[in-house]
CSV table of N, CA and C in Angstrom, one decimal:
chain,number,residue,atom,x,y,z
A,243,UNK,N,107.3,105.0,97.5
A,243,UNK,CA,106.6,103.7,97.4
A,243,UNK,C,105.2,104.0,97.0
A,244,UNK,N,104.8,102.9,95.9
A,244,UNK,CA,103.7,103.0,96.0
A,244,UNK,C,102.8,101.6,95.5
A,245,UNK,N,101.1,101.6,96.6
A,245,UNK,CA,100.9,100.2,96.3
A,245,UNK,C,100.3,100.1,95.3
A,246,UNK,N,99.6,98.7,95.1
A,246,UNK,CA,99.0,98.8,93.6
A,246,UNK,C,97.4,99.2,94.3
A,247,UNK,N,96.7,99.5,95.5
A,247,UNK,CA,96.0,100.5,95.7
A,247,UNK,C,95.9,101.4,95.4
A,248,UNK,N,97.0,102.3,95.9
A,248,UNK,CA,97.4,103.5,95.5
A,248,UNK,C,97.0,103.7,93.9
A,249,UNK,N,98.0,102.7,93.1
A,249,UNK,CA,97.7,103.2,91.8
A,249,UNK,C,96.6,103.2,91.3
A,250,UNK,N,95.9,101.7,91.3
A,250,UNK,CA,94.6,101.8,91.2
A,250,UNK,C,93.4,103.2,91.5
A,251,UNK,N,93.7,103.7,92.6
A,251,UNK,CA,92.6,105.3,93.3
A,251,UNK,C,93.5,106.0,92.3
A,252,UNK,N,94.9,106.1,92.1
A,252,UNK,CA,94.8,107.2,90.8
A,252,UNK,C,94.3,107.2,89.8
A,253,UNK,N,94.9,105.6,89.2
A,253,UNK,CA,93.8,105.7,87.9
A,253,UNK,C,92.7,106.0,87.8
A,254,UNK,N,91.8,105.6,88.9
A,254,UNK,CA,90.3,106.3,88.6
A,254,UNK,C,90.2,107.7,88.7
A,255,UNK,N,91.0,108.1,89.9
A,255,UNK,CA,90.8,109.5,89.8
A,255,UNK,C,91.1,110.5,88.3
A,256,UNK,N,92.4,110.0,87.4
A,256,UNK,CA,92.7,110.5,86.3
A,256,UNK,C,91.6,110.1,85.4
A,257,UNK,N,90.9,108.8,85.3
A,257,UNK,CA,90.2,108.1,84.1
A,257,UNK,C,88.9,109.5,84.6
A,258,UNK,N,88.5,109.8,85.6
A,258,UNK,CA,87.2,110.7,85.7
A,258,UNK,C,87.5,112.1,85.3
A,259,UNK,N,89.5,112.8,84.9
A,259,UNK,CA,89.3,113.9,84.4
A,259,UNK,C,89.3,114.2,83.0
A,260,UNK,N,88.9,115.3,82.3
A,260,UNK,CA,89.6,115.3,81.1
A,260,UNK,C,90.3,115.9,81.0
A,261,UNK,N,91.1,115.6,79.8
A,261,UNK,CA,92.7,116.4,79.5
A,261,UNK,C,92.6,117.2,80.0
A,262,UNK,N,91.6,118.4,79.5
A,262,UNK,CA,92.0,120.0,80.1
A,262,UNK,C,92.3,120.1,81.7
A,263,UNK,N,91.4,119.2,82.2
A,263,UNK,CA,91.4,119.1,83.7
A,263,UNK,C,93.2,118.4,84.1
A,264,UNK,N,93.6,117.5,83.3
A,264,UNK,CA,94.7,117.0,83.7
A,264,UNK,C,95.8,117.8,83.5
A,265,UNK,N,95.7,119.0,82.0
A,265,UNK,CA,96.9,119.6,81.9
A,265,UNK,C,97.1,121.0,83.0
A,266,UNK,N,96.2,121.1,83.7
A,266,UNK,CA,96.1,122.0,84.9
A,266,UNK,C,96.4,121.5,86.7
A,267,UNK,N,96.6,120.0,86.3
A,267,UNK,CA,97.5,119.6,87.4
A,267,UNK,C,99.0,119.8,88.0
A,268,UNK,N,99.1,120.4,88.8
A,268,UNK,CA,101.0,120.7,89.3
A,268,UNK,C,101.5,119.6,89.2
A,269,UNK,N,102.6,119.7,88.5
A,269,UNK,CA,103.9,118.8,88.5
A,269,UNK,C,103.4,117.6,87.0
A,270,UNK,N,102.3,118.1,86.3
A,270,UNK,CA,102.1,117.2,85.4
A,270,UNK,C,102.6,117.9,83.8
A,271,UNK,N,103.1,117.4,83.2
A,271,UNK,CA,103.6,118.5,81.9
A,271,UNK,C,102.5,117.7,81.0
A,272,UNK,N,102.2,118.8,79.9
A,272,UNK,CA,101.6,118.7,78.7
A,272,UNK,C,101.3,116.9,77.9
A,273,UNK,N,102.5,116.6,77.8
A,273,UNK,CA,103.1,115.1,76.9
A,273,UNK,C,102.8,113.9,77.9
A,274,UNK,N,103.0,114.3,79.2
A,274,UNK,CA,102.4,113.1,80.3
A,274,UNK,C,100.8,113.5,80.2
A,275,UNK,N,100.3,114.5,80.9
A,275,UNK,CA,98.8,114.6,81.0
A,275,UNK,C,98.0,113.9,79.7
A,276,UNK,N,98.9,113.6,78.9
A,276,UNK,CA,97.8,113.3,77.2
A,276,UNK,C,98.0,111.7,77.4
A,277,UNK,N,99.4,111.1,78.3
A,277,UNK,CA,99.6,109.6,78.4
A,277,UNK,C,99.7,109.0,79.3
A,278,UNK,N,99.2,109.8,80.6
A,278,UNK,CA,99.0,109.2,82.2
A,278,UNK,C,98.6,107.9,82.2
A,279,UNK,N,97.0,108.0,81.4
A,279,UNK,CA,96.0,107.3,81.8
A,279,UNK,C,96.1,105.9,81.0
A,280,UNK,N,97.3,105.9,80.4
A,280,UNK,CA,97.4,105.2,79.6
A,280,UNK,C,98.7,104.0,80.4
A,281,UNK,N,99.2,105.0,80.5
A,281,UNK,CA,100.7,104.5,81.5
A,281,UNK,C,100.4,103.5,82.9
A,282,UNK,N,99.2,104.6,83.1
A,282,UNK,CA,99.0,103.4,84.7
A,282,UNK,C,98.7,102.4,84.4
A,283,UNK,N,97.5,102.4,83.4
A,283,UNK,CA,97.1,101.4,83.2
A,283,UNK,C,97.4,99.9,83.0
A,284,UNK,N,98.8,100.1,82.1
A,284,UNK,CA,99.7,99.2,81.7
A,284,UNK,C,100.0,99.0,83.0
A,285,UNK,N,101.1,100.0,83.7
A,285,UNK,CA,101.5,99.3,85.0
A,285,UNK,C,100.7,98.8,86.0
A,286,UNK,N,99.3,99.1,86.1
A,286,UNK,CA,98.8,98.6,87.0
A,286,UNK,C,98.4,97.3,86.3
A,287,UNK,N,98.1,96.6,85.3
A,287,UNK,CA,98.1,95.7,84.5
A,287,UNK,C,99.0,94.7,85.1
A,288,UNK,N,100.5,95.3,84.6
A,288,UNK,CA,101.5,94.6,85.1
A,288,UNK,C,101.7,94.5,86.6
A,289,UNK,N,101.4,95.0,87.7
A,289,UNK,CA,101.2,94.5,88.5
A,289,UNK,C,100.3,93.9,89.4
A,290,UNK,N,99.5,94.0,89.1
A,290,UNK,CA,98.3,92.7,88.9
A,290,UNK,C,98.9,91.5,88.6
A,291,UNK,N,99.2,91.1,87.3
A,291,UNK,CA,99.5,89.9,87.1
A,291,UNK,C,100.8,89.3,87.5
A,292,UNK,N,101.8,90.3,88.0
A,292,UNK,CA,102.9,89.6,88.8
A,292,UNK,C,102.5,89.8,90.0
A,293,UNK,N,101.5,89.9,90.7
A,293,UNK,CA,101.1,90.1,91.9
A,293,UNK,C,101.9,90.9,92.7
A,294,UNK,N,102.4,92.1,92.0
A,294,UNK,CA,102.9,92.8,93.0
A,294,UNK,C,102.2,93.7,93.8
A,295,UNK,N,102.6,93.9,95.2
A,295,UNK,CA,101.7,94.8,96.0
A,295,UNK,C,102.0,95.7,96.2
A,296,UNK,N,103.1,96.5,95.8
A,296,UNK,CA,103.7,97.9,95.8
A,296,UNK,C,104.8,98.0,94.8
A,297,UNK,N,105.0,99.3,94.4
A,297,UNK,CA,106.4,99.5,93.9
A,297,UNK,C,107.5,100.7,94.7
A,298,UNK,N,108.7,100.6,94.1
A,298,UNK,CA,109.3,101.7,94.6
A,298,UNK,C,109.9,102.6,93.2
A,299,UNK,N,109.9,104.0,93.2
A,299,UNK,CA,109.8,104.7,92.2
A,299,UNK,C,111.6,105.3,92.1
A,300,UNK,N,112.3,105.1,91.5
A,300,UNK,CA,113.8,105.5,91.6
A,300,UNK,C,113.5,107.0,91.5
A,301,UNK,N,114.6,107.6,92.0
A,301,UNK,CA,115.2,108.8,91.7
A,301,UNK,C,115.6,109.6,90.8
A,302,UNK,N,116.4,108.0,90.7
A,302,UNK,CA,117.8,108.2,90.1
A,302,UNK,C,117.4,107.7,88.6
A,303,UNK,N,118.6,108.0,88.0
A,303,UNK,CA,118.7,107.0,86.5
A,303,UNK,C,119.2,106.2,86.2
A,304,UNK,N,119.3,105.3,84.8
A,304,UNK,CA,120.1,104.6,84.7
A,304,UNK,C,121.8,104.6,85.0
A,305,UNK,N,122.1,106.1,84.2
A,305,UNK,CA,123.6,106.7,84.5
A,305,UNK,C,123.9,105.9,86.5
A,306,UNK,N,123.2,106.8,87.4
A,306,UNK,CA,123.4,106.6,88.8
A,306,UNK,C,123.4,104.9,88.7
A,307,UNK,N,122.7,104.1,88.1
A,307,UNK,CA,122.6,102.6,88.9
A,307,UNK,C,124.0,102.3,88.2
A,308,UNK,N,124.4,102.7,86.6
A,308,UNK,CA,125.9,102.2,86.7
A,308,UNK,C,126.6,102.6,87.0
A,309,UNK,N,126.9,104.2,87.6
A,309,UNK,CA,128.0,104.7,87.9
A,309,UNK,C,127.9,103.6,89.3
A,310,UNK,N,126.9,103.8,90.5
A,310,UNK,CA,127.1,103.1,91.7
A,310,UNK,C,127.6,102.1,91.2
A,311,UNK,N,127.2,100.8,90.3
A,311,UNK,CA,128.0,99.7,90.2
A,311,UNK,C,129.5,99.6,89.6
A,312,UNK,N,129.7,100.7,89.2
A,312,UNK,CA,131.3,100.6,88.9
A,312,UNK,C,131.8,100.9,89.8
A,313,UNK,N,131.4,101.6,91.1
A,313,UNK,CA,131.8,102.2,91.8
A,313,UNK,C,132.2,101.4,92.8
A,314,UNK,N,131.6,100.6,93.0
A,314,UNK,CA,131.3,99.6,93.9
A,314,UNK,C,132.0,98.3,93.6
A,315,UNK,N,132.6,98.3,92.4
A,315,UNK,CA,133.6,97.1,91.8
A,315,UNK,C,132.7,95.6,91.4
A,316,UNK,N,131.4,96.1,91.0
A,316,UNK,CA,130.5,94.5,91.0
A,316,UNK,C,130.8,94.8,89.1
A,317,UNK,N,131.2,95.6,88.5
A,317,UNK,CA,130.4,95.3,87.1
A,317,UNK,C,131.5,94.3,86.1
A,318,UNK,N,131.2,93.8,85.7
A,318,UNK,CA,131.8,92.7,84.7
A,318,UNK,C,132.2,93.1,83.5
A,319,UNK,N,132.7,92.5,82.9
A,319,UNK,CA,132.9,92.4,81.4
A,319,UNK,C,131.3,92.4,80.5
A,320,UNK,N,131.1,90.9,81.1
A,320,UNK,CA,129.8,90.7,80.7
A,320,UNK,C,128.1,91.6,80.8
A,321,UNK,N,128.4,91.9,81.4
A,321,UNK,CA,127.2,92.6,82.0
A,321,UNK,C,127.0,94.0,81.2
């Protein structure tokens, strides 16, 4: 989970490093560190104006949300 607090204190915190500083963060690869700052932004954008006050971040993938729904007998023709 995370709120739009949260994202907000990251953004700034990334908007104050630069790249070199970001591509030396764990768990961050090369191709994200160069589009982080860019990514929150949007989302935190988008959640601002839908007033959302948190998100929750999947795990999983798309594959997982359809396998569960066929799994589960909800999926349609249509869908």
């Amino acid at each position: 989970r995370m709120s739009i607090i949260d994202v907000r204190a990251m953004l700034a915190d990334l908007r104050g490093m630069s790249l070199p500083d970001r591509l030396h963060m764990p768990g961050l690869t090369k191709e994200r560190a160069e589009i982080i700052v860019g990514g929150l932004t949007i989302l935190e954008a988008v959640m601002a104006h839908l007033r959302c006050r948190e998100l929750i971040a999947s795990t999983g993938g798309i594959r997982d949300g359809v396998l569960l729904r066929a799994f589960r007998g909800t999926e349609s023709a249509g869908e």
